[in-house]
Amino acid sequence: MSDKRGNFGRVGFILAAAGSAVGLGNIWKFPYITYENDGGSFVLVYLAAILLVGFPIMMAEIIIGRSTQKSPVSAFIAMNKPRWSALGYLGVFTGFVILSYYSVVAGWTIQYFIKCVSWSLHGFTSVIDQNLEAEFSTFLSNGTAQIGFHGLFMAINILIVAFGIENGIERIAKFLMPVLFVILLALAVNSYWTRGFQSAIVFLFKPSKLNPSMLLEAVGHAFFTLSLGMGAIITYGSYMKKSDSVPKSAGMICLMDTVVALLSCIIMFSIIFSVPELEREGQFAKSVVIMFTTLPKMFYQLPGGIVLAPLFYLLVSFAALTSAISLLEVVVAYFIDHLHWSRIKATIIQGIVIFAFGILAALSLGHSTGLSQWKPFGDRTEGVFDTMDYLASNWLLPVGGMLIAVFVGWVLKKAATKQMIEEGHGSFALHAVWKFLLRFVCPLAIGWIIYAIIFSGVTFN
Ligand code: TRP
């Protein structure tokens, strides 16, 4: 049976899961939230969140998938806890929501890759004087372009997932992840020679002032960046071999994700700190879109910018692709495992449904006034795109993550989890520590996030 479902090899699993984890969250979101939180201390708090919350939940998700060899909904049924399959349904729904808007942003990265290639080939000098902000907002409100790039990205995604575990997902991860690391290292090494390198390092690693909202944001982001809280890792875990070590694999995945996040910061900040202070001010007011406005301009002021700029956007598109694949796989695996559809049928139909749903997000960036100004949560969100991100990052992922921690921490007995985690690893000395983190630290940290979202109006997006 497991032959029919497909299986990752040892390296294949680590690369596919790291591919899921490493995405826009690392290269686009992490640098700007680090900037907003003043660097230093936020980075430390984030590292602690990965270690104490992310890493334990990553192992919890993997063992649920691996021990049942099933995607989330069927996995809980197989474990004789049918009520918990609600958690699986929540994950499938979350996959729908996240992929719908994630694919729109991924579309921007393809567009900027193409733009940079063309700038590099003819006339990058004009980029420096161009008003890229105006250009970007025109692009955002161009419905046809938004739907076009979102559609292109979804089409590539569907194609890969339709090929299945070994021939599609594993193969693409084994090819793209090393390429991604090489590009990232090349860019990072290059930043060593920029004027802003030292300031970037100081900004990142010198402790700044600590505040509680940093903690909240760090834990929230740990979920998003590690692809936790919605069963993506449960699903990938279901294709993992029982002879491979869960703690080691989870450790590698968390490590790779963290390294990419930190290197991305070094690359971005070195570029940003290379321009004079005055020019930098104001640009950062719109830190969310900085990747598409300020950054290209700065790239072209660097030596080698004509090569580095397109390379950078290629990197981001690749990272987005391997993440999006995992989101689609969660939805597809449900239709295959639970409803017994064929992979091809599940991938094409669900991919198209998600594409269609994503059109609402694509048109809510200025093209349609109604969609762009939709405010179902009062002043917390504006527009469909923003609302989807708000729902996912603030509600769906934390609630899902909390339930997974409670399930593996409290519902599964000690003997059971010990056996599940040790299979393929041998004696796991830290079992008690891990269980403690799942039982107390994770639920408290997540509970606090949810409390803050409800009562103090904090939002993460
Ligand atoms: N981790 C990815 C990123 O950092 C995004 C992602 C992929 C994701 N799959 C997920 C987030 C599942 C949450 C859940 O960009």
XYZ file of C-alpha atoms and ligand atoms in Angstrom:
476
model
C 0.000 0.000 0.000
C 2.744 2.432 0.860
C 4.224 1.661 -2.535
C 1.111 2.919 -4.220
C 1.088 6.119 -2.181
C 4.732 6.820 -2.909
C 7.692 7.318 -0.587
C 10.377 9.925 -0.168
C 14.005 8.848 0.103
C 15.855 10.104 3.200
C 17.432 13.136 1.546
C 14.317 13.594 -0.578
C 12.138 13.970 2.486
C 14.440 16.510 4.129
C 14.748 18.548 0.937
C 11.026 18.418 0.161
C 10.084 19.469 3.695
C 12.799 22.129 3.763
C 11.436 23.235 0.390
C 8.039 23.611 1.977
C 9.470 25.551 4.897
C 11.777 27.818 2.929
C 9.586 30.242 1.055
C 8.291 33.767 0.868
C 8.111 33.634 4.644
C 11.910 33.498 4.824
C 12.945 35.802 2.050
C 10.129 38.314 1.947
C 8.378 38.318 5.306
C 11.150 37.620 7.810
C 13.440 40.486 6.744
C 10.658 43.041 6.922
C 9.296 41.937 10.281
C 12.870 41.882 11.579
C 13.281 45.434 10.370
C 10.010 46.522 11.934
C 11.047 44.967 15.221
C 14.468 46.624 15.252
C 16.625 43.581 14.590
C 18.852 42.141 17.349
C 16.497 41.043 20.089
C 13.775 40.019 17.697
C 16.187 37.660 15.972
C 17.071 36.078 19.307
C 13.449 35.683 20.315
C 12.711 34.188 16.925
C 15.514 31.639 17.304
C 14.085 30.676 20.688
C 10.602 30.313 19.166
C 11.943 27.996 16.478
C 13.769 25.857 19.032
C 11.099 25.682 21.745
C 7.871 25.776 19.728
C 8.639 25.122 16.068
C 11.019 22.194 16.393
C 8.851 20.169 18.836
C 5.707 20.684 16.741
C 7.609 19.773 13.580
C 8.480 16.395 15.147
C 4.890 15.987 16.336
C 3.523 16.536 12.832
C 6.022 14.190 11.239
C 5.223 11.285 13.544
C 1.460 11.621 13.061
C 1.933 11.323 9.313
C 4.640 8.718 9.363
C 3.058 6.307 11.814
C -0.257 6.256 9.938
C 1.079 6.729 6.381
C -1.939 8.916 5.775
C -2.780 12.550 5.160
C -4.310 14.435 8.123
C -8.047 13.597 7.917
C -7.450 9.877 7.386
C -4.523 9.867 9.826
C -6.669 10.742 12.847
C -9.284 8.212 11.796
C -6.541 5.573 11.480
C -5.383 6.410 15.004
C -8.863 5.754 16.288
C -9.473 9.378 17.121
C -12.079 10.222 14.492
C -13.135 13.456 16.211
C -9.635 14.817 15.772
C -10.024 14.508 12.039
C -11.657 17.947 12.307
C -8.065 19.099 12.611
C -7.404 17.500 9.227
C -10.344 19.322 7.652
C -9.120 22.565 9.177
C -5.768 21.915 7.510
C -7.298 21.292 4.092
C -9.297 24.509 4.405
C -6.179 26.397 5.527
C -4.281 25.026 2.537
C -6.966 26.432 0.254
C -6.848 29.843 1.886
C -3.064 30.201 2.078
C -2.354 28.927 -1.411
C -4.954 31.269 -2.934
C -3.083 34.394 -1.894
C 0.416 32.892 -1.670
C 0.222 32.117 -5.367
C -0.618 35.742 -6.120
C 2.548 36.935 -4.359
C 4.524 34.177 -6.046
C 3.208 35.588 -9.319
C 4.833 38.931 -8.490
C 8.189 37.239 -8.063
C 7.907 35.701 -11.546
C 6.960 39.085 -12.956
C 9.963 40.743 -11.261
C 12.287 38.034 -12.470
C 11.151 38.736 -16.027
C 11.360 42.484 -15.476
C 14.902 42.250 -14.113
C 16.059 40.102 -16.995
C 14.747 42.719 -19.355
C 16.211 45.607 -17.316
C 19.560 43.856 -17.221
C 19.518 43.265 -20.944
C 18.442 46.719 -21.976
C 18.643 49.813 -19.917
C 19.025 49.149 -16.228
C 20.408 52.643 -15.686
C 16.915 54.007 -16.140
C 15.687 51.846 -13.239
C 17.569 53.987 -10.770
C 15.597 57.096 -11.693
C 12.333 55.316 -12.284
C 9.460 55.568 -9.850
C 9.237 51.891 -9.056
C 6.620 52.433 -6.389
C 4.185 53.881 -8.866
C 5.045 51.112 -11.263
C 4.407 48.453 -8.645
C 1.054 49.853 -7.612
C -0.025 50.080 -11.248
C 0.969 46.435 -11.579
C -1.026 45.517 -8.453
C -4.186 47.091 -9.742
C -3.829 45.530 -13.177
C -6.310 42.678 -12.879
C -5.227 40.901 -16.036
C -1.573 40.842 -14.994
C -2.449 39.697 -11.471
C -4.626 36.850 -12.696
C -2.151 35.972 -15.436
C 0.889 35.520 -13.174
C -1.175 33.844 -10.455
C -2.478 31.457 -13.128
C 0.980 30.792 -14.534
C 2.313 29.964 -11.087
C -0.639 27.668 -10.281
C -0.202 25.896 -13.621
C 3.447 25.069 -12.829
C 2.410 23.971 -9.352
C -0.327 21.668 -10.707
C 2.063 20.151 -13.211
C 4.591 19.194 -10.535
C 2.103 17.833 -7.994
C 0.338 15.809 -10.703
C 3.575 13.872 -11.218
C 3.343 12.567 -7.663
C 5.726 12.130 -4.767
C 8.894 10.657 -6.282
C 8.601 11.898 -9.843
C 7.156 15.304 -9.082
C 7.732 16.710 -5.605
C 10.927 14.878 -4.640
C 12.548 15.357 -8.006
C 11.876 19.092 -8.150
C 13.022 19.566 -4.521
C 16.270 17.719 -5.171
C 16.931 19.965 -8.121
C 15.674 23.331 -6.855
C 16.892 23.268 -3.248
C 20.598 22.947 -4.091
C 20.208 25.606 -6.798
C 18.503 27.833 -4.266
C 21.325 27.375 -1.756
C 23.964 28.155 -4.363
C 22.200 31.370 -5.450
C 21.669 32.360 -1.841
C 25.305 31.764 -0.934
C 26.500 33.663 -3.990
C 24.351 36.638 -3.016
C 25.419 36.418 0.630
C 29.111 36.231 -0.210
C 28.670 39.158 -2.518
C 27.082 41.242 0.217
C 30.321 40.953 2.215
C 31.843 43.533 -0.119
C 28.991 46.004 0.075
C 29.272 49.135 2.157
C 26.293 48.161 4.272
C 27.512 44.705 5.313
C 28.818 45.671 8.721
C 25.803 47.735 9.673
C 23.616 44.844 8.574
C 25.401 42.396 10.869
C 25.268 44.781 13.802
C 21.577 45.425 13.193
C 20.836 41.711 13.082
C 22.856 40.488 16.017
C 23.242 43.328 18.481
C 20.521 43.033 21.130
C 18.010 45.865 20.973
C 15.054 46.614 23.219
C 12.815 43.680 24.017
C 9.040 43.939 24.056
C 6.179 41.437 24.413
C 4.699 41.992 20.974
C 8.004 40.768 19.545
C 7.454 37.466 21.253
C 4.013 37.110 19.800
C 5.167 37.917 16.319
C 8.125 35.559 16.603
C 5.993 32.577 17.635
C 3.380 33.356 14.977
C 6.028 33.564 12.316
C 7.697 30.344 13.478
C 4.534 28.490 12.416
C 4.283 30.112 9.061
C 7.934 29.772 8.164
C 8.164 26.104 9.181
C 4.869 25.256 7.408
C 3.360 24.071 10.691
C -0.181 24.121 11.991
C -2.110 22.850 8.993
C -0.888 19.349 8.317
C 1.558 20.075 5.505
C 4.286 18.351 7.475
C 1.886 15.585 8.569
C 1.241 14.975 4.882
C 4.933 14.979 3.932
C 5.654 12.810 6.976
C 3.214 10.244 5.624
C 5.593 9.673 2.713
C 8.644 9.353 4.979
C 10.315 5.998 5.484
C 10.050 4.370 8.898
C 13.766 3.638 8.838
C 14.704 7.346 8.885
C 15.245 9.404 12.020
C 12.524 11.920 12.865
C 14.508 14.117 15.298
C 17.454 14.368 12.916
C 15.301 15.147 9.893
C 13.232 17.727 11.788
C 16.451 19.295 13.080
C 17.876 19.571 9.573
C 14.684 21.135 8.242
C 14.539 23.739 11.029
C 18.227 24.484 10.595
C 17.967 24.999 6.836
C 14.934 27.210 7.244
C 16.695 29.352 9.838
C 19.888 29.654 7.818
C 17.931 30.823 4.780
C 16.002 33.370 6.855
C 19.201 34.804 8.346
C 21.077 34.838 5.037
C 18.121 36.597 3.403
C 18.316 39.290 6.066
C 22.041 39.695 5.520
C 21.522 40.011 1.770
C 18.628 42.467 2.015
C 20.039 44.619 4.803
C 23.493 44.820 3.271
C 21.917 46.257 0.177
C 19.648 48.566 2.089
C 22.325 49.843 4.459
C 24.561 50.535 1.483
C 22.515 53.529 0.448
C 22.805 56.775 2.388
C 20.597 57.177 5.430
C 18.411 59.839 3.924
C 17.501 57.796 0.939
C 16.685 54.864 3.179
C 14.233 56.811 5.307
C 10.744 56.768 3.948
C 11.479 53.809 1.725
C 10.963 51.684 4.753
C 7.623 53.136 5.557
C 6.316 50.591 3.090
C 8.451 47.697 4.157
C 5.953 45.124 2.922
C 6.477 46.001 -0.697
C 10.149 46.863 -0.379
C 11.135 43.752 -2.285
C 9.443 45.080 -5.394
C 10.170 48.787 -5.095
C 13.367 49.700 -3.295
C 15.280 46.492 -3.744
C 15.515 46.359 -7.557
C 16.742 49.937 -7.565
C 19.411 49.121 -5.035
C 20.521 46.003 -6.844
C 21.292 48.045 -9.934
C 23.510 50.378 -7.923
C 25.748 47.472 -6.925
C 28.595 46.159 -8.991
C 27.330 43.023 -10.694
C 23.747 44.108 -10.174
C 22.722 43.101 -13.652
C 23.424 39.504 -12.774
C 22.446 39.630 -9.112
C 19.012 41.191 -9.573
C 17.487 38.576 -11.881
C 19.213 35.841 -9.893
C 17.596 37.079 -6.703
C 14.063 37.007 -8.120
C 14.685 33.596 -9.603
C 15.668 32.442 -6.125
C 12.508 33.831 -4.599
C 10.314 32.232 -7.274
C 11.925 28.847 -6.667
C 11.475 29.155 -2.926
C 7.825 30.088 -3.395
C 7.289 27.155 -5.742
C 8.547 24.436 -3.406
C 6.356 25.884 -0.633
C 3.263 26.152 -2.791
C 3.717 22.532 -3.840
C 3.316 21.440 -0.224
C 0.180 23.509 0.207
C -1.414 21.962 -2.870
C -0.283 18.497 -1.774
C -2.234 18.800 1.502
C -5.450 19.448 -0.392
C -4.715 16.836 -3.064
C -3.717 14.133 -0.542
C -7.056 14.542 1.212
C -8.969 13.877 -1.997
C -6.733 10.904 -2.792
C -6.612 9.256 0.650
C -10.071 10.035 1.913
C -12.228 10.318 -1.176
C -10.180 7.953 -3.367
C -9.790 10.262 -6.335
C -6.895 9.657 -8.705
C -3.899 11.968 -8.229
C -4.276 13.524 -11.666
C -7.953 14.275 -11.164
C -7.456 15.605 -7.628
C -4.561 17.843 -8.644
C -6.171 19.346 -11.705
C -9.598 19.936 -10.211
C -8.425 21.246 -6.844
C -5.683 23.306 -8.473
C -8.273 24.994 -10.650
C -10.611 25.593 -7.702
C -7.768 27.217 -5.754
C -6.825 29.272 -8.793
C -10.419 30.468 -9.078
C -10.583 31.304 -5.390
C -7.273 33.142 -5.695
C -8.722 35.378 -8.404
C -10.651 37.121 -5.637
C -7.336 37.872 -3.899
C -5.711 38.881 -7.181
C -8.414 41.428 -7.917
C -8.448 42.824 -4.402
C -5.208 44.759 -4.806
C -6.805 47.727 -6.492
C -8.492 46.315 -9.550
C -11.898 45.835 -7.953
C -12.887 48.462 -5.429
C -15.435 46.212 -3.763
C -12.961 43.361 -3.215
C -10.147 45.733 -2.270
C -12.140 47.457 0.436
C -13.928 44.467 1.890
C -13.629 44.644 5.664
C -15.241 41.639 7.323
C -13.175 42.164 10.497
C -13.642 45.860 11.009
C -10.393 47.739 10.811
C -8.217 44.667 11.193
C -8.122 43.884 7.510
C -8.818 45.574 4.239
C -9.619 43.611 1.108
C -9.791 39.895 0.305
C -6.015 39.384 0.046
C -5.348 40.978 3.399
C -8.246 39.132 5.012
C -7.008 35.735 3.815
C -3.546 36.390 5.221
C -5.076 37.639 8.458
C -7.278 34.565 8.832
C -4.464 32.145 8.116
C -1.647 33.728 10.134
C -3.765 34.818 13.088
C -6.346 32.100 13.451
C -6.009 29.000 11.348
C -2.308 28.280 11.893
C -2.135 29.045 15.631
C -5.334 27.069 16.337
C -4.108 24.157 14.210
C -0.682 24.235 15.873
C -2.211 24.333 19.337
C -4.382 21.304 18.579
C -1.426 19.334 17.220
C 0.634 20.114 20.333
C -2.260 19.097 22.596
C -2.902 15.929 20.606
C 0.660 14.636 20.692
C 1.376 16.107 24.137
C -1.774 15.044 25.979
C -3.941 12.668 23.956
C -1.216 10.265 22.843
C 0.251 8.286 25.705
C 3.919 8.484 26.649
C 4.673 4.950 25.577
C 3.074 5.550 22.189
C 4.912 8.768 21.386
C 8.171 7.321 22.642
C 7.845 4.418 20.272
C 6.801 6.662 17.376
C 9.687 9.057 17.785
C 12.285 6.361 18.339
C 11.371 4.324 15.276
C 14.253 4.732 12.843
C 16.241 6.783 15.363
C 16.964 4.559 18.327
C 16.760 5.698 21.901
C 15.734 9.361 22.097
C 17.075 10.794 25.325
C 15.151 14.044 24.991
C 11.724 12.423 24.808
C 10.662 13.818 28.181
C 11.866 17.314 27.322
C 10.062 17.189 24.002
C 6.856 15.989 25.634
C 7.107 18.757 28.219
C 7.469 21.388 25.505
C 4.418 20.012 23.694
C 2.355 19.770 26.869
C 3.106 23.111 28.442
C 5.352 25.478 26.543
C 3.692 25.242 23.111
C 0.056 25.484 24.262
C 0.878 28.385 26.596
C 2.801 30.308 23.972
C 0.105 29.749 21.359
C -2.721 30.368 23.822
C -1.135 33.680 24.637
C -1.018 34.604 20.947
C -4.686 33.780 20.514
C -5.566 35.717 23.659
C -3.641 38.746 22.418
C -5.309 38.587 19.019
C -8.745 38.493 20.573
C -8.295 41.008 23.353
C -5.592 43.421 22.372
C -6.159 43.697 18.665
C -2.632 42.600 17.714
C -2.475 41.290 14.172
C 0.263 39.566 12.279
C 0.372 40.033 8.588
N 6.629 27.951 4.962
C 6.336 28.665 3.766
C 7.044 30.009 3.793
O 7.803 30.272 4.673
C 4.878 28.849 3.512
C 4.101 27.592 3.657
C 4.172 26.501 2.896
C 3.222 27.295 4.673
N 3.351 25.525 3.385
C 2.767 25.989 4.468
C 2.792 28.011 5.749
C 1.910 25.405 5.342
C 1.924 27.414 6.627
C 1.500 26.132 6.444
O 6.855 30.810 2.928
